Structure formats: C-alpha cells, structure tokens
C-alpha cells in the first residue's frame, strides 16, 4: 500500500482525507466478516456482454482476498479494509493466503477458492504468470478476478486496482531521494521479490528517470531483493552498505524492506550518512523518522486500496462493469471511479510523510 518536492504530492485535501481514515488491523491466516462456511457454494453467472451501470448491487456477494503473504503488515491493512467495505453492500469477505511470497505459493489457494464458488477473488500477485492458469480456471467458472497492489497478467484478471500510477511512483521515488542527497552519489534499490510485478514496474521507471541529465552524478549500483521478509531485508541492507562503501542512498519500495532497512541503519554507523526512503506506513516508520534515521518516505492510504478493490469486485460481480476502458462505477465513500487502459483503476497520487506530518496519521 507518496509524492513530493518539485511536485509535493501532499495537498491539504489529500492529507485530510487520509487522516480521516482510521485503521483496523488484525492478524490470522483466515479472517472474514461472517464467512458462509456451511452454505453450499452457488455457481456464479457469467459476465454480461455489456456493462449495465444501473444494475442493482447483488446481495450476499462472497469475496476472498488473497495477499502476497498473510504476515505482510501492509497487506493486512489493505485486506481488512476490504473485508469491512463488503459489509457496506451486504456482502461478506475473507482473507486467506500463504505465509511466504514465493511465485507458486498462491496457486493452491486460488484452486480452493474456485471450488468454494466465491463471487470474486482479489489477488496481489506474487508472480504475474505463475497464477495465470488457476485464475483462468476460476474465470471460466464465472468468478470475477480483481488484481490489486501487484498485477496478474492482463488475460488472467478482469481489472487491476493500482495504488498510484506506476510511472508516478517510480519517478517520484528517485526525485525524493535525489533531493535529499544533492543529486550526487551511488544509490541502491532494496526490492521485495524478483518477480513482483509492481516492484519491477516501479524499478523500470526509476531506472528511466535516472537517465535524465539532472541525475548524471547519481549511479544505481545494485538492485537487491529481500523477498518481503523482514530478516532477509535487514541482511540485504547490511550487505549493500558493506559492499558499496560510497553508497549515499537506498530506495526500498516495499513496506517490509524500508522498515527492516531503517532498523539496521538506526543502530549502525551509517545513520545520518546514508539516506533511506521508499514506501512505508506511518506507524511502521514513525520511530525512524523521529530518531533521524529516515527523513522522508511515501505511500498511499492502504485502507483506501482495499476499500476500492472490494467495491470494484462487487461492481463486476453485479454486472455494473465488465472491465472495459471508460466504464465507471460508484466506489462508496471514494466516489465515482473510471476504468482506464488495460482494465486499470488508479486509486490516486502518492503522499510524502516526514517529521512535520507523520503524527497526523494512524495506520
């Protein structure tokens, strides 16, 4: 689940809207709002050939969130918000998923959810292609597929809820770091898994941004992977700093990576010397901003991401949209949303957190 300086993405309107949202987070391998465990699975009807924006919202929809890993704090926030959102349209939702973020770990869960006859499966894909076959089988049974956070291959889902424009995320992260290191020095990227769709897309835009003249004195020396595991990300941070003694900054576009990196730097000789930024949640990063380890980092509101995903799944399942470009639907308190190219729906611009505003947020 970010923007900035030259284009400081922190408008008062955005700040107030994010601030207004609280946070409900709880752990567990499976959690939901009154799951229908005893009722037999009902087959879903196939999508209409044409969207009917005036179609009534179906009652009793069953949604299932399948995150990259159930022990990822960020994805817990996203999924819990989606579970709560389902109650607003009289649906039920649950979260199920693996404890690791490997490419194949989500497949058995997709198969089980398909057998259960869910109306929609919402997935943050660990690997865009590894999940494709099972998702196609689910679609063949009339189950709607909503990718969120990290996209699946386009032919294997109906829509993709993107937290922000991928280009905007990637370029803004470079701009944010460049401003803090004076546009000079070696930098590294600490990513999640090597196959994560969102990470790789953002990194490509980071690399492209770095080709611009204003970054001629900055050099990307390494892209490291912490596999969205806290301890591995901690060790990768240590390894980067030891391998590249002239390193001036690290971008970690993953909530697990940035917090693990900050934890290492905060207790090391590199504190105050190496700049760390990326994507994190305020509660996770607060102590590191206050102790001077991290100056600025970015994100969007993960609650809004889960909320929007739930409403999009409901609109799909009710025939209000089919996933075609230009279609619109009502997303509860977030208002009307429009489907863009390739079935992508963008939540909104990222937001930059720093010492001046971090205490205004609680998630």
Coordinates of C-alpha atoms in Angstrom, one line a residue:
X1 CA 0.0 0.0 0.0
X2 CA 3.6 9.3 -1.9
X3 CA 4.6 12.4 -3.6
X4 CA 6.6 15.4 -3.2
X5 CA 9.2 18.2 -3.5
X6 CA 9.1 19.6 -7.0
X7 CA 5.6 18.1 -7.2
X8 CA 4.9 17.7 -3.5
X9 CA 2.0 15.3 -3.6
X10 CA 0.9 16.3 -0.1
X11 CA -2.1 18.6 -0.6
X12 CA -4.2 19.6 2.3
X13 CA -7.2 17.8 0.7
X14 CA -5.4 14.6 0.4
X15 CA -4.0 14.9 3.9
X16 CA -7.3 15.4 5.4
X17 CA -8.9 12.5 3.5
X18 CA -6.2 10.1 4.5
X19 CA -6.2 11.4 8.1
X20 CA -10.0 10.8 8.4
X21 CA -9.5 7.1 7.9
X22 CA -8.7 5.1 11.0
X23 CA -7.1 1.7 10.9
X24 CA -8.4 -1.8 11.7
X25 CA -5.7 -4.4 11.6
X26 CA -5.7 -7.9 13.0
X27 CA -3.7 -11.0 12.1
X28 CA -4.6 -14.5 11.2
X29 CA -4.4 -17.0 8.4
X30 CA -8.1 -16.7 7.6
X31 CA -10.3 -13.8 8.7
X32 CA -13.5 -12.5 7.5
X33 CA -16.8 -11.0 8.2
X34 CA -19.2 -13.9 8.7
X35 CA -18.0 -16.4 6.2
X36 CA -20.6 -18.7 4.8
X37 CA -19.0 -22.0 5.8
X38 CA -22.0 -24.2 5.9
X39 CA -23.9 -23.0 2.9
X40 CA -23.2 -24.8 -0.4
X41 CA -21.3 -22.8 -3.0
X42 CA -23.5 -21.2 -5.5
X43 CA -22.3 -21.0 -9.1
X44 CA -21.8 -17.5 -10.4
X45 CA -23.3 -16.3 -13.6
X46 CA -21.1 -15.4 -16.5
X47 CA -20.4 -11.7 -17.1
X48 CA -22.9 -9.9 -19.4
X49 CA -21.5 -8.9 -22.8
X50 CA -22.3 -5.3 -22.0
X51 CA -22.0 -3.4 -18.7
X52 CA -25.2 -2.2 -17.1
X53 CA -24.2 0.8 -14.8
X54 CA -27.8 0.8 -13.4
X55 CA -27.8 -2.8 -12.4
X56 CA -28.6 -3.3 -8.7
X57 CA -25.8 -4.4 -6.4
X58 CA -26.1 -8.1 -5.8
X59 CA -26.8 -9.1 -2.3
X60 CA -24.8 -11.6 -0.4
X61 CA -21.7 -11.5 -2.6
X62 CA -18.8 -13.6 -1.4
X63 CA -15.3 -12.0 -1.8
X64 CA -11.9 -13.5 -1.0
X65 CA -8.7 -11.5 -0.6
X66 CA -5.5 -13.4 -1.5
X67 CA -2.5 -11.3 -0.5
X68 CA 1.2 -12.0 -1.3
X69 CA 1.6 -13.3 2.2
X70 CA -0.7 -13.2 5.2
X71 CA 2.1 -12.0 7.5
X72 CA 2.8 -8.8 5.5
X73 CA 1.5 -5.9 7.7
X74 CA 0.7 -3.7 4.8
X75 CA -1.4 -6.3 3.1
X76 CA -3.2 -7.0 6.4
X77 CA -4.3 -3.4 6.4
X78 CA -5.5 -3.5 2.8
X79 CA -7.4 -6.7 3.2
X80 CA -9.1 -5.8 6.5
X81 CA -10.3 -2.6 4.9
X82 CA -11.8 -4.6 2.0
X83 CA -13.4 -7.0 4.4
X84 CA -15.1 -4.1 6.2
X85 CA -16.1 -2.5 2.9
X86 CA -18.0 -5.6 1.9
X87 CA -20.4 -5.1 4.8
X88 CA -21.5 -1.8 3.3
X89 CA -23.0 -3.6 0.3
X90 CA -24.3 -6.6 2.3
X91 CA -21.5 -8.9 1.1
X92 CA -19.0 -11.0 3.0
X93 CA -15.3 -11.1 2.6
X94 CA -12.3 -13.0 4.0
X95 CA -8.6 -13.1 3.7
X96 CA -6.7 -16.4 3.0
X97 CA -3.1 -16.8 1.8
X98 CA 0.3 -18.3 2.2
X99 CA 2.9 -17.4 4.8
X100 CA 5.6 -16.9 2.1
X101 CA 5.7 -14.8 -1.0
X102 CA 7.1 -17.3 -3.5
X103 CA 5.9 -17.4 -7.0
X104 CA 3.8 -20.6 -6.7
X105 CA 2.5 -20.2 -3.1
X106 CA -0.8 -18.7 -4.1
X107 CA -1.9 -21.4 -6.5
X108 CA -3.5 -23.9 -4.1
X109 CA -5.5 -21.0 -2.5
X110 CA -6.9 -20.0 -5.9
X111 CA -7.9 -23.6 -6.6
X112 CA -9.7 -23.8 -3.2
X113 CA -11.5 -20.5 -3.6
X114 CA -12.6 -21.6 -7.0
X115 CA -14.0 -24.8 -5.6
X116 CA -15.8 -22.8 -2.9
X117 CA -17.6 -20.8 -5.6
X118 CA -16.5 -17.3 -4.5
X119 CA -18.1 -14.5 -6.5
X120 CA -14.7 -12.7 -6.7
X121 CA -11.1 -13.5 -5.9
X122 CA -9.0 -10.4 -5.2
X123 CA -5.3 -11.1 -5.5
X124 CA -2.0 -9.3 -5.0
X125 CA 0.1 -11.5 -7.3
X126 CA 3.5 -12.7 -6.3
X127 CA 4.2 -13.6 -9.9
X128 CA 2.1 -12.3 -12.8
X129 CA 2.3 -15.5 -14.8
X130 CA 2.5 -18.2 -12.2
X131 CA -1.0 -17.6 -11.0
X132 CA -2.4 -17.2 -14.6
X133 CA -3.6 -20.8 -15.2
X134 CA -5.6 -21.2 -12.0
X135 CA -7.1 -17.7 -12.3
X136 CA -8.3 -18.5 -15.9
X137 CA -9.9 -21.7 -14.5
X138 CA -11.7 -19.5 -11.9
X139 CA -12.8 -17.0 -14.6
X140 CA -14.2 -19.9 -16.7
X141 CA -16.5 -20.7 -13.8
X142 CA -17.8 -17.1 -13.7
X143 CA -15.7 -15.9 -10.8
X144 CA -14.5 -12.3 -11.2
X145 CA -10.8 -11.6 -10.7
X146 CA -9.6 -8.4 -9.3
X147 CA -5.8 -7.8 -9.0
X148 CA -4.7 -5.2 -6.5
X149 CA -1.3 -3.9 -5.3
X150 CA 0.6 -6.3 -7.7
X151 CA -0.9 -7.1 -11.0
X152 CA -1.5 -10.5 -12.6
X153 CA -1.1 -11.0 -16.4
X154 CA -3.9 -9.0 -18.1
X155 CA -5.6 -12.0 -19.6
X156 CA -5.9 -13.6 -16.2
X157 CA -7.9 -10.9 -14.4
X158 CA -10.8 -8.6 -15.1
X159 CA -9.4 -5.4 -13.6
X160 CA -6.3 -4.2 -11.7
X161 CA -6.5 -1.7 -8.8
X162 CA -3.3 0.2 -8.9
X163 CA -2.4 2.2 -5.8
X164 CA -1.0 5.0 -7.9
X165 CA 0.3 5.5 -11.4
X166 CA 3.3 3.1 -11.7
X167 CA 5.2 5.8 -13.5
X168 CA 4.5 8.4 -10.9
X169 CA 5.6 6.1 -8.1
X170 CA 8.9 5.2 -9.8
X171 CA 9.9 8.6 -10.9
X172 CA 8.8 10.3 -7.6
X173 CA 10.9 7.9 -5.5
X174 CA 14.0 8.9 -7.5
X175 CA 13.2 12.6 -7.2
X176 CA 12.6 12.3 -3.5
X177 CA 16.0 10.6 -2.9
X178 CA 17.8 12.9 -5.3
X179 CA 16.7 16.0 -3.4
X180 CA 18.0 14.5 -0.1
X181 CA 21.4 13.6 -1.5
X182 CA 22.0 16.6 -3.6
X183 CA 21.7 14.7 -6.9
X184 CA 25.1 13.1 -6.3
X185 CA 26.4 9.7 -5.3
X186 CA 25.9 5.9 -5.6
X187 CA 22.4 4.6 -4.8
X188 CA 20.8 1.1 -4.5
X189 CA 17.3 -0.3 -4.5
X190 CA 16.1 -2.8 -2.0
X191 CA 13.1 -4.5 -3.6
X192 CA 10.7 -7.3 -2.5
X193 CA 10.8 -10.5 -4.7
X194 CA 12.5 -10.6 -8.1
X195 CA 9.2 -11.5 -9.7
X196 CA 6.9 -8.9 -8.0
X197 CA 5.0 -7.1 -10.8
X198 CA 4.6 -3.8 -9.0
X199 CA 8.2 -3.6 -7.8
X200 CA 9.6 -4.4 -11.2
X201 CA 7.4 -1.8 -12.9
X202 CA 8.4 0.9 -10.5
X203 CA 12.0 0.0 -10.8
X204 CA 11.9 0.3 -14.5
X205 CA 10.6 3.8 -14.2
X206 CA 13.2 4.6 -11.6
X207 CA 15.9 3.5 -14.0
X208 CA 14.4 5.5 -16.8
X209 CA 14.2 8.6 -14.5
X210 CA 17.9 8.2 -13.7
X211 CA 18.8 8.6 -17.4
X212 CA 17.7 12.3 -17.3
X213 CA 20.5 14.9 -17.2
X214 CA 19.8 16.1 -13.7
X215 CA 20.8 12.7 -12.4
X216 CA 24.1 12.4 -14.2
X217 CA 26.0 12.4 -11.0
X218 CA 23.9 9.6 -9.5
X219 CA 24.7 5.9 -10.2
X220 CA 22.5 2.9 -9.4
X221 CA 25.0 0.3 -8.3
X222 CA 22.7 -2.6 -7.2
X223 CA 19.1 -3.9 -7.1
X224 CA 18.9 -6.2 -4.1
X225 CA 15.9 -8.4 -3.1
X226 CA 14.7 -9.0 0.5
X227 CA 11.8 -11.2 -0.7
X228 CA 9.4 -9.2 1.6
X229 CA 11.0 -11.0 4.5
X230 CA 12.0 -8.8 7.5
X231 CA 15.2 -10.6 8.4
X232 CA 16.4 -11.1 4.8
X233 CA 15.7 -7.4 4.0
X234 CA 17.7 -6.5 7.2
X235 CA 20.6 -8.6 6.0
X236 CA 20.4 -7.2 2.4
X237 CA 20.6 -3.7 3.8
X238 CA 23.7 -4.6 5.8
X239 CA 25.2 -6.3 2.7
X240 CA 24.6 -3.3 0.5
X241 CA 26.3 -0.9 2.9
X242 CA 29.3 -3.2 3.3
X243 CA 29.7 -3.9 -0.4
X244 CA 29.3 -0.3 -1.5
X245 CA 31.2 2.0 0.9
X246 CA 30.4 5.1 -1.2
X247 CA 26.6 4.4 -1.1
X248 CA 24.7 7.6 -0.4
X249 CA 21.1 6.4 -0.6
X250 CA 18.7 3.4 -0.7
X251 CA 15.2 3.3 -2.2
X252 CA 13.1 0.4 -0.8
X253 CA 9.7 0.4 -2.5
X254 CA 8.3 -2.2 -0.1
X255 CA 6.9 -1.7 3.4
X256 CA 8.8 -4.7 4.7
X257 CA 12.0 -3.6 3.1
X258 CA 12.0 0.0 4.2
X259 CA 11.3 -0.8 7.9
X260 CA 13.9 -3.6 8.0
X261 CA 16.4 -1.3 6.4
X262 CA 15.6 1.5 8.8
X263 CA 16.0 -0.8 11.7
X264 CA 19.5 -1.8 10.6
X265 CA 20.6 1.8 9.8
X266 CA 19.3 3.2 13.0
X267 CA 21.7 1.1 15.0
X268 CA 24.7 1.4 12.7
X269 CA 27.5 3.9 11.9
X270 CA 25.6 4.7 8.7
X271 CA 22.8 6.6 10.5
X272 CA 22.8 10.2 9.3
X273 CA 25.2 9.3 6.5
X274 CA 23.1 7.1 4.2
X275 CA 19.7 8.3 3.1
X276 CA 16.9 5.7 3.1
X277 CA 13.5 6.3 1.5
X278 CA 10.8 4.2 -0.2
X279 CA 7.3 3.1 0.6
X280 CA 6.2 2.6 4.2
X281 CA 3.3 3.1 6.6
X282 CA 3.4 5.9 9.1
X283 CA 3.0 3.7 12.2
X284 CA 5.8 1.4 11.0
X285 CA 8.2 4.3 10.2
X286 CA 7.3 6.8 12.9
X287 CA 10.2 5.9 15.3
X288 CA 12.7 6.1 12.5
X289 CA 11.6 9.5 11.3
X290 CA 11.7 10.8 14.9
X291 CA 15.2 9.4 15.6
X292 CA 16.5 10.9 12.4
X293 CA 17.2 7.6 10.5
X294 CA 14.7 8.4 7.8
X295 CA 13.8 12.0 6.6
X296 CA 11.0 11.3 4.2
X297 CA 9.2 8.3 2.7
X298 CA 6.0 7.8 0.7
X299 CA 2.8 5.8 0.4
X300 CA -0.9 6.0 -0.3
X301 CA -3.6 5.0 2.1
X302 CA -3.7 1.2 2.1
X303 CA -7.2 1.2 3.7
X304 CA -8.5 3.1 0.6
X305 CA -6.8 0.5 -1.7
X306 CA -8.7 -2.4 0.0
X307 CA -11.9 -0.5 0.1
X308 CA -11.7 0.3 -3.6
X309 CA -10.8 -3.3 -4.5
X310 CA -13.9 -4.6 -2.7
X311 CA -16.3 -2.1 -4.4
X312 CA -14.7 -2.9 -7.8
X313 CA -15.2 -6.6 -7.2
X314 CA -18.8 -6.0 -6.3
X315 CA -19.5 -3.9 -9.3
X316 CA -18.0 -6.6 -11.5
X317 CA -20.0 -9.3 -9.9
X318 CA -23.2 -7.3 -10.2
X319 CA -22.7 -6.6 -13.9
X320 CA -22.3 -2.8 -13.4
X321 CA -18.9 -3.0 -15.2
X322 CA -17.1 -5.6 -17.3
X323 CA -13.5 -4.1 -17.0
X324 CA -13.6 -2.2 -20.3
X325 CA -11.8 1.1 -20.6
X326 CA -14.1 4.1 -19.9
X327 CA -16.6 2.3 -17.7
X328 CA -17.4 4.0 -14.4
X329 CA -18.8 2.8 -11.1
X330 CA -19.6 4.1 -7.6
X331 CA -17.0 3.2 -5.0
X332 CA -18.8 4.1 -1.8
X333 CA -17.1 7.0 0.0
X334 CA -14.4 7.2 -2.6
X335 CA -16.9 8.4 -5.2
X336 CA -17.0 7.5 -8.9
X337 CA -14.1 5.7 -10.4
X338 CA -13.2 5.2 -14.1
X339 CA -11.6 2.2 -15.6
X340 CA -8.5 3.1 -17.7
X341 CA -6.4 1.3 -20.3
X342 CA -6.0 -2.5 -19.8
X343 CA -8.6 -2.6 -17.1
X344 CA -6.5 -0.5 -14.7
X345 CA -8.1 1.7 -12.0
X346 CA -5.8 4.1 -10.2
X347 CA -6.5 4.9 -6.6
X348 CA -4.8 8.3 -6.6
X349 CA -1.4 10.1 -6.2
X350 CA 1.1 9.0 -3.6
X351 CA 1.8 11.1 -0.5
X352 CA 5.1 12.0 1.3
X353 CA 5.4 11.6 5.0
X354 CA 8.0 13.4 7.1
X355 CA 8.5 14.7 10.6
X356 CA 6.2 17.7 10.0
X357 CA 3.1 15.5 9.3
X358 CA 3.7 11.9 10.4
X359 CA 1.8 12.3 13.7
X360 CA -1.3 13.3 11.8
X361 CA -1.7 9.7 10.6
X362 CA -2.5 6.4 12.3
X363 CA -2.2 3.4 10.0

